[in-house]
Coordinates of C-alpha atoms and ligand atoms in Angstrom, one line a residue:
M273 CA -5.3 -168.5 -29.0
F274 CA -3.1 -166.1 -30.9
D275 CA -0.6 -167.0 -33.6
L276 CA 2.2 -165.2 -31.8
V277 CA 2.4 -163.7 -28.4
I278 CA 5.1 -161.2 -27.2
E279 CA 4.9 -161.2 -23.4
N280 CA 6.2 -159.2 -20.4
G281 CA 7.9 -156.5 -22.5
I282 CA 7.9 -152.8 -21.8
C283 CA 6.1 -151.5 -24.9
F284 CA 6.2 -148.1 -26.6
I285 CA 2.5 -147.2 -26.8
S286 CA 1.2 -143.7 -27.6
G287 CA 4.4 -142.1 -26.5
N288 CA 4.7 -144.0 -23.2
F289 CA 6.5 -147.1 -22.1
V290 CA 4.1 -149.6 -20.4
E291 CA 4.4 -153.3 -19.5
S292 CA 2.1 -155.1 -21.9
N293 CA 1.5 -158.4 -23.6
I294 CA 0.8 -158.3 -27.4
G295 CA -1.2 -160.9 -29.2
I296 CA -0.9 -161.3 -33.0
T297 CA -3.3 -163.0 -35.4
N298 CA -2.3 -163.4 -39.0
N299 CA -0.4 -160.2 -39.8
K300 CA -2.1 -157.8 -37.4
I301 CA -1.9 -156.9 -33.7
A302 CA -5.1 -158.4 -32.2
Y303 CA -4.5 -157.7 -28.5
V304 CA -2.5 -155.2 -26.3
G305 CA -2.9 -155.4 -22.5
R306 CA -2.0 -156.8 -19.2
E307 CA -4.0 -160.1 -19.3
S308 CA -2.1 -163.3 -19.7
I309 CA -2.7 -164.6 -23.2
K310 CA -1.9 -167.8 -25.1
G311 CA -0.2 -168.1 -28.5
R312 CA 1.0 -170.9 -30.8
E313 CA 4.4 -169.2 -30.7
K314 CA 5.7 -167.1 -27.8
I315 CA 8.5 -164.5 -27.4
N316 CA 9.4 -163.7 -23.8
A317 CA 10.4 -160.1 -23.8
R318 CA 11.0 -159.7 -20.0
G319 CA 13.6 -157.0 -19.4
C320 CA 13.3 -155.8 -23.0
L321 CA 11.7 -152.9 -24.8
V322 CA 9.1 -153.6 -27.4
L323 CA 8.7 -151.0 -30.2
P324 CA 7.0 -150.7 -33.5
G325 CA 9.5 -151.6 -36.2
F326 CA 11.6 -148.7 -37.7
F327 CA 10.7 -147.4 -41.1
N328 CA 13.6 -146.3 -43.3
A329 CA 11.8 -143.6 -45.2
H330 CA 14.5 -143.1 -47.9
T331 CA 17.1 -145.4 -49.3
H332 CA 18.6 -147.0 -52.4
S333 CA 19.2 -150.4 -50.9
A334 CA 21.5 -151.8 -53.6
M335 CA 23.9 -149.0 -53.1
T336 CA 25.5 -151.2 -50.5
I337 CA 27.7 -152.3 -53.4
L338 CA 29.1 -148.7 -53.4
R339 CA 29.6 -148.5 -49.6
G340 CA 33.0 -146.8 -49.1
Y341 CA 33.6 -146.4 -52.8
A342 CA 33.3 -142.7 -53.3
E343 CA 34.5 -140.9 -50.2
G344 CA 35.2 -137.2 -49.4
L345 CA 33.2 -135.7 -52.3
P346 CA 30.3 -133.2 -52.5
L347 CA 27.0 -134.4 -54.1
D348 CA 27.7 -133.3 -57.7
K349 CA 31.2 -135.0 -57.9
W350 CA 30.0 -137.9 -55.9
L351 CA 27.1 -138.5 -58.4
D352 CA 29.5 -138.5 -61.3
K353 CA 31.5 -141.3 -59.8
V354 CA 28.5 -143.2 -58.6
W355 CA 26.6 -143.0 -61.9
K356 CA 29.6 -144.6 -63.7
I357 CA 29.5 -147.7 -61.5
E358 CA 25.7 -147.8 -61.6
A359 CA 25.8 -148.1 -65.4
M360 CA 27.6 -151.5 -64.9
L361 CA 25.1 -153.0 -62.4
D362 CA 22.8 -155.7 -63.7
E363 CA 19.9 -157.6 -62.2
R364 CA 22.0 -160.1 -60.3
S365 CA 24.3 -157.5 -58.8
I366 CA 21.3 -155.4 -57.7
Y367 CA 19.8 -158.6 -56.2
I368 CA 22.9 -159.4 -54.2
A369 CA 23.5 -155.9 -53.0
S370 CA 19.8 -155.6 -52.0
M371 CA 20.0 -158.9 -50.1
L372 CA 22.9 -157.4 -48.1
A373 CA 20.9 -154.3 -47.4
C374 CA 17.8 -156.1 -46.3
I375 CA 19.7 -158.3 -43.9
E376 CA 21.5 -155.2 -42.4
M377 CA 18.3 -153.3 -42.1
L378 CA 16.4 -156.2 -40.4
K379 CA 19.3 -156.7 -37.9
N380 CA 19.1 -153.0 -37.0
G381 CA 15.3 -153.2 -36.4
I382 CA 14.1 -151.8 -39.7
T383 CA 10.9 -153.5 -40.7
C384 CA 10.0 -151.5 -43.7
F385 CA 11.9 -149.3 -46.2
S386 CA 11.3 -147.0 -49.1
D387 CA 13.5 -147.5 -52.1
M388 CA 14.0 -145.9 -55.5
Y389 CA 16.6 -147.4 -57.8
I390 CA 17.1 -149.5 -60.9
H391 CA 16.3 -153.2 -61.6
M392 CA 13.6 -153.0 -59.0
D393 CA 12.4 -156.6 -59.7
S394 CA 15.7 -157.7 -58.1
V395 CA 15.1 -155.5 -55.1
A396 CA 11.6 -157.0 -54.8
R397 CA 13.0 -160.5 -54.9
A398 CA 15.4 -159.6 -52.0
V399 CA 12.4 -158.2 -50.0
E400 CA 10.4 -161.4 -50.6
E401 CA 13.2 -163.7 -49.6
T402 CA 14.3 -161.9 -46.5
G403 CA 10.8 -161.2 -45.1
I404 CA 11.2 -157.4 -44.7
R405 CA 8.4 -155.0 -46.0
A406 CA 9.1 -152.3 -48.6
V407 CA 7.6 -149.5 -50.7
L408 CA 9.5 -149.7 -54.0
G409 CA 9.7 -147.5 -57.2
Y410 CA 11.9 -147.4 -60.3
G411 CA 14.0 -144.2 -60.1
M412 CA 13.0 -142.2 -63.2
A413 CA 14.9 -139.5 -65.0
D414 CA 13.9 -138.2 -68.5
R415 CA 16.7 -135.5 -68.6
G416 CA 14.4 -133.5 -70.9
S417 CA 14.1 -136.2 -73.6
E418 CA 10.6 -137.1 -74.7
E419 CA 11.8 -140.5 -76.0
R420 CA 13.4 -141.2 -72.6
M421 CA 10.2 -140.1 -70.8
E422 CA 8.2 -142.9 -72.5
K423 CA 10.9 -145.5 -71.8
E424 CA 11.2 -144.6 -68.2
L425 CA 7.4 -144.6 -67.6
K426 CA 7.1 -148.0 -69.2
I427 CA 9.8 -149.5 -66.9
A428 CA 8.1 -147.9 -63.9
L429 CA 4.6 -149.1 -64.8
D430 CA 5.8 -152.6 -65.7
F431 CA 7.4 -152.9 -62.3
I432 CA 4.2 -151.7 -60.6
K433 CA 2.3 -154.4 -62.4
N434 CA 4.8 -157.0 -61.3
C435 CA 4.1 -156.0 -57.7
E436 CA 0.5 -157.2 -57.8
N437 CA -0.2 -159.9 -55.2
K438 CA 3.1 -159.3 -53.4
E439 CA 1.8 -158.9 -49.8
R440 CA 4.8 -157.0 -48.3
I441 CA 5.6 -154.8 -51.3
K442 CA 3.8 -151.6 -52.1
P443 CA 4.8 -150.0 -55.4
M444 CA 5.1 -146.2 -55.9
L445 CA 6.2 -143.7 -58.6
T446 CA 9.6 -142.2 -58.0
P447 CA 11.0 -139.5 -60.2
H448 CA 14.6 -138.8 -59.2
A449 CA 14.7 -135.0 -58.8
I450 CA 13.7 -131.7 -60.5
Y451 CA 17.1 -131.4 -62.0
T452 CA 16.9 -134.8 -63.7
C453 CA 13.2 -134.8 -64.6
S454 CA 11.4 -132.1 -66.7
P455 CA 8.3 -130.3 -65.3
E456 CA 6.3 -132.0 -68.1
F457 CA 7.5 -135.4 -67.0
L458 CA 6.7 -134.7 -63.3
S459 CA 3.2 -133.5 -64.4
R460 CA 2.5 -136.8 -66.2
I461 CA 3.8 -138.8 -63.2
N462 CA 1.5 -136.7 -61.0
D463 CA -1.6 -137.5 -63.2
L464 CA -0.7 -141.2 -63.1
A465 CA -0.3 -141.2 -59.4
N466 CA -3.7 -139.6 -58.9
E467 CA -5.3 -142.0 -61.3
M468 CA -3.7 -145.1 -59.7
G469 CA -3.7 -143.9 -56.1
L470 CA 0.0 -144.3 -55.8
I471 CA 2.6 -142.7 -53.5
K472 CA 5.1 -140.3 -55.1
H473 CA 8.6 -140.0 -53.8
I474 CA 11.3 -137.5 -55.0
H475 CA 14.5 -135.9 -53.8
A476 CA 13.8 -132.2 -53.2
S477 CA 15.8 -129.2 -52.0
E478 CA 18.7 -131.4 -51.0
T479 CA 21.5 -128.9 -51.8
L480 CA 21.8 -125.2 -52.2
W481 CA 23.1 -125.9 -55.7
E482 CA 19.7 -127.5 -56.6
V483 CA 17.8 -124.5 -55.2
K484 CA 20.0 -122.0 -57.1
E485 CA 19.8 -123.9 -60.4
S486 CA 16.0 -124.2 -60.0
K487 CA 15.7 -120.4 -59.5
K488 CA 18.0 -119.8 -62.5
K489 CA 16.2 -122.2 -64.8
F490 CA 12.5 -121.9 -63.7
G491 CA 12.5 -118.7 -61.7
K492 CA 11.4 -120.5 -58.6
T493 CA 12.5 -123.0 -55.9
P494 CA 12.1 -126.8 -56.3
I495 CA 9.2 -126.8 -53.7
K496 CA 7.4 -124.0 -55.5
L497 CA 7.9 -125.7 -58.8
L498 CA 6.5 -129.0 -57.5
D499 CA 3.5 -127.1 -55.9
D500 CA 2.8 -125.3 -59.1
I501 CA 2.3 -128.6 -60.9
K502 CA 0.1 -129.8 -58.0
F503 CA 2.7 -132.5 -57.1
L504 CA 2.5 -131.8 -53.4
D505 CA -0.2 -133.7 -51.6
Q506 CA -0.7 -136.2 -48.8
R507 CA 0.6 -139.1 -50.9
T508 CA 3.9 -137.3 -51.6
V509 CA 7.2 -137.9 -49.7
L510 CA 10.0 -135.5 -50.3
A511 CA 13.5 -136.7 -49.5
H512 CA 16.0 -134.3 -47.7
C513 CA 14.3 -130.8 -47.8
V514 CA 17.5 -129.3 -46.3
W515 CA 17.0 -125.9 -47.9
L516 CA 13.4 -124.8 -47.1
S517 CA 12.2 -121.3 -46.2
G518 CA 9.6 -120.8 -43.5
D519 CA 6.9 -120.3 -46.1
E520 CA 7.9 -123.6 -47.8
I521 CA 7.7 -125.4 -44.4
N522 CA 4.1 -124.0 -44.0
L523 CA 3.3 -124.9 -47.6
I524 CA 4.5 -128.6 -47.1
A525 CA 2.5 -128.8 -43.9
N526 CA -0.7 -127.4 -45.5
R527 CA -0.4 -129.9 -48.4
R528 CA 0.0 -132.7 -45.8
T529 CA 3.2 -133.8 -47.7
S530 CA 5.8 -135.8 -45.8
V531 CA 9.5 -135.3 -45.5
A532 CA 12.1 -138.1 -45.3
H533 CA 15.0 -136.6 -43.3
C534 CA 18.4 -138.2 -43.9
P535 CA 20.9 -136.4 -41.6
S536 CA 24.0 -138.6 -42.2
S537 CA 23.8 -138.3 -46.0
N538 CA 23.2 -134.6 -45.7
L539 CA 26.4 -134.2 -43.7
K540 CA 28.5 -136.6 -45.7
L541 CA 27.6 -134.9 -49.1
S542 CA 28.0 -131.4 -47.6
S543 CA 24.4 -130.7 -48.2
G544 CA 23.4 -129.0 -44.9
I545 CA 21.3 -129.4 -41.8
A546 CA 17.5 -129.7 -42.3
K547 CA 15.2 -127.7 -40.0
I548 CA 13.3 -130.6 -38.8
A549 CA 12.4 -129.0 -35.4
E550 CA 10.6 -126.2 -37.3
M551 CA 9.0 -128.7 -39.6
T552 CA 7.7 -130.8 -36.7
E553 CA 6.5 -127.7 -34.8
N554 CA 4.6 -126.5 -37.8
G555 CA 2.9 -129.9 -38.4
V556 CA 5.0 -131.5 -41.2
N557 CA 5.1 -135.3 -41.0
V558 CA 8.8 -135.9 -40.7
A559 CA 10.1 -139.4 -41.2
I560 CA 13.7 -140.7 -41.0
G561 CA 15.8 -142.3 -43.8
T562 CA 19.3 -143.5 -44.2
D563 CA 19.7 -142.7 -47.9
G564 CA 21.9 -145.2 -49.7
A565 CA 24.9 -146.9 -48.0
A566 CA 27.2 -145.0 -50.4
S567 CA 26.4 -141.7 -48.7
N568 CA 26.0 -142.8 -45.1
N569 CA 27.6 -145.6 -44.9
M570 CA 25.2 -147.5 -42.6
L571 CA 21.6 -148.5 -43.0
N572 CA 20.7 -147.9 -39.3
I573 CA 17.9 -145.8 -38.0
F574 CA 19.3 -145.7 -34.5
S575 CA 22.3 -143.8 -35.7
E576 CA 20.1 -141.4 -37.8
I577 CA 17.8 -140.5 -34.9
R578 CA 20.8 -139.9 -32.6
L579 CA 22.5 -137.7 -35.2
S580 CA 19.2 -135.9 -36.0
A581 CA 18.7 -135.0 -32.4
L582 CA 22.3 -133.9 -31.9
L583 CA 22.1 -131.7 -35.0
Q584 CA 18.9 -130.0 -33.8
Q585 CA 20.5 -129.5 -30.3
L586 CA 23.5 -127.8 -32.0
R587 CA 20.9 -125.4 -33.4
K588 CA 19.5 -125.0 -29.9
K589 CA 16.2 -126.8 -30.9
F590 CA 15.2 -129.3 -28.4
L591 CA 12.5 -131.8 -29.4
S592 CA 11.5 -134.6 -26.9
P593 CA 13.2 -137.9 -27.6
V594 CA 9.7 -139.4 -28.0
K595 CA 9.3 -137.3 -31.1
Y596 CA 12.4 -138.9 -32.7
L597 CA 11.1 -142.3 -31.9
E598 CA 7.8 -141.4 -33.6
M599 CA 9.7 -140.1 -36.6
A600 CA 11.5 -143.4 -36.9
T601 CA 8.2 -145.4 -36.6
K602 CA 4.7 -144.2 -37.1
N603 CA 5.6 -141.1 -39.2
G604 CA 7.3 -143.3 -41.8
Y605 CA 4.3 -145.7 -42.0
R606 CA 2.0 -142.7 -42.2
A607 CA 4.1 -141.1 -44.9
Y608 CA 3.8 -144.1 -47.1
G609 CA 0.1 -144.9 -46.3
I610 CA 0.7 -148.2 -44.4
D611 CA -1.4 -148.9 -41.3
G612 CA 1.5 -149.7 -39.0
G613 CA 4.2 -148.1 -36.9
E614 CA 2.2 -148.2 -33.7
I615 CA 1.6 -150.9 -31.1
E616 CA -2.2 -150.8 -31.2
K617 CA -5.0 -153.3 -31.9
G618 CA -5.7 -153.5 -35.6
K619 CA -2.3 -152.2 -36.8
I620 CA 0.0 -154.3 -38.9
A621 CA 2.3 -156.4 -36.8
D622 CA 5.8 -155.0 -37.6
I623 CA 7.5 -155.1 -34.1
I624 CA 11.0 -155.2 -32.7
V625 CA 12.2 -156.5 -29.3
V626 CA 15.2 -154.5 -28.0
E627 CA 17.4 -155.9 -25.3
P628 CA 19.2 -153.2 -23.3
K629 CA 23.0 -153.6 -23.1
I630 CA 25.8 -152.4 -20.8
H631 CA 26.4 -149.2 -22.8
Q632 CA 22.9 -148.0 -22.0
M633 CA 23.1 -148.6 -18.2
P634 CA 21.7 -147.2 -16.0
I635 CA 18.4 -146.3 -17.8
Y636 CA 16.7 -143.2 -16.3
N637 CA 14.4 -142.7 -19.3
Y638 CA 13.7 -145.3 -22.0
A639 CA 13.2 -142.8 -24.8
N640 CA 16.5 -141.0 -24.0
S641 CA 18.3 -144.3 -23.9
L642 CA 16.9 -145.4 -27.3
V643 CA 17.7 -142.1 -29.0
F644 CA 21.1 -141.3 -27.5
S645 CA 22.7 -144.6 -26.3
S646 CA 21.6 -147.2 -28.8
N647 CA 23.4 -148.4 -31.9
G648 CA 21.3 -151.2 -33.3
C649 CA 23.1 -154.2 -31.7
E650 CA 20.4 -154.2 -29.0
V651 CA 17.8 -155.4 -31.5
R652 CA 17.1 -159.1 -30.5
D653 CA 13.9 -160.1 -32.4
V654 CA 12.2 -158.7 -35.4
I655 CA 8.6 -159.4 -36.5
V656 CA 7.3 -158.3 -39.9
N657 CA 3.7 -158.9 -41.0
G658 CA 3.2 -161.1 -37.9
K659 CA 6.1 -163.4 -38.7
I660 CA 9.4 -163.7 -36.8
V661 CA 12.2 -162.8 -39.3
V662 CA 15.0 -162.2 -36.9
E663 CA 15.3 -164.4 -33.8
D664 CA 18.0 -163.7 -31.2
R665 CA 19.9 -161.5 -33.7
T666 CA 19.9 -164.1 -36.5
P667 CA 17.9 -163.5 -39.7
I668 CA 16.0 -166.8 -40.1
N669 CA 15.0 -166.7 -43.8
V670 CA 18.5 -166.2 -45.3
D671 CA 22.1 -167.4 -45.1
D672 CA 23.9 -164.1 -44.3
E673 CA 27.4 -165.6 -44.7
K674 CA 26.5 -166.6 -48.3
V675 CA 25.4 -163.1 -49.1
V676 CA 28.7 -161.6 -47.6
D677 CA 30.6 -164.0 -49.8
Q678 CA 28.6 -163.0 -52.9
I679 CA 29.0 -159.2 -52.3
S680 CA 32.8 -159.6 -51.9
K681 CA 33.0 -161.4 -55.2
L682 CA 30.8 -158.7 -56.8
K683 CA 33.1 -156.0 -55.5
E684 CA 36.1 -157.7 -57.2
K685 CA 34.2 -157.9 -60.5
I686 CA 33.2 -154.3 -60.4
L687 CA 36.8 -153.1 -59.5
G688 CA 38.0 -155.2 -62.4
K689 CA 35.8 -153.2 -64.8
A690 CA 36.0 -149.7 -63.2
Ligands
ZN284 ZN1 18.6 -140.5 -52.2

């Protein structure tokens, strides 16, 4: 007898779609196969597709409060505007905005997300209450000040300590970028990550401006700078990587470093188009992220994989749609060292049930349909860590109407001060 059974679904297993039943015990997948199995709880997935949950590999969840606030600006001018508002945000506002983000992500089939921001204890609280999984880090920036370096490290390490015994939260170290963190600071963070076995996550080579500034200031590109201080390894995830040379792609592949590709944000902030086809062909583990809602404006992996595939096709680079589904699922889990993202015995039970809709009919190929014809409204049920957290499109741990009311009031308060 399993705790939960998902039966009769067409499951995405090792790149194929096969009809299977899934048995879950505690938080793990305990059975995958055609036998009829019994569970204390049961989801009938007949006519539905069953996938590993999506992993949002790069976001700043509380930026939902800034959704639609700074429009039509390139990254530098956008950051000026955003940083002013961020300075006003307190623990409670970060909590409300993160609740909104977690609900939105769950409803779109995201079972785990990676987040670097401020007041991370508030983000952790939203993760715990909504039932989603997350890898969280305090976004550090020393801006060349030694005093600030110590302060930032203390905040980051205190947060990591607070994450002990939180089952669905994995803490990480997250320096913002090479233009806000000194090489000395990045080196210290690297040593700490090695000592403590932590994931490191940083924005890198997002804009041409960043690469040019890095060459001017350090005589090398951001990727070369990070490699020279031994920052690049298999526990490192680089967000964006829009401006990479062929040599840098090979270097990242050799270091087994992962990339979090965020196509909407890269277009919206005029950053560019990442060469993810070349990265994938050369063995880089590419995962998909939404970035924050202020630069997207949605927290939806379906729209990211669609855009990602379209952009590569514009470049005449055709990857199989299965590759995009893998970027959205197992590559994200792999990047962050979590044993999930696949429907396989022994893996963590983060699973979504997707019910095909009229805008997808007829379906010739499941992978094509998921990548090119889906928008997230097809996600019916969501299971995280073996527990049902969205049932028939309704998040079951939270009152979403209350959160919508709270975020609207928060917007008024912020506009009053801005
Ligand atoms: Zn970002």
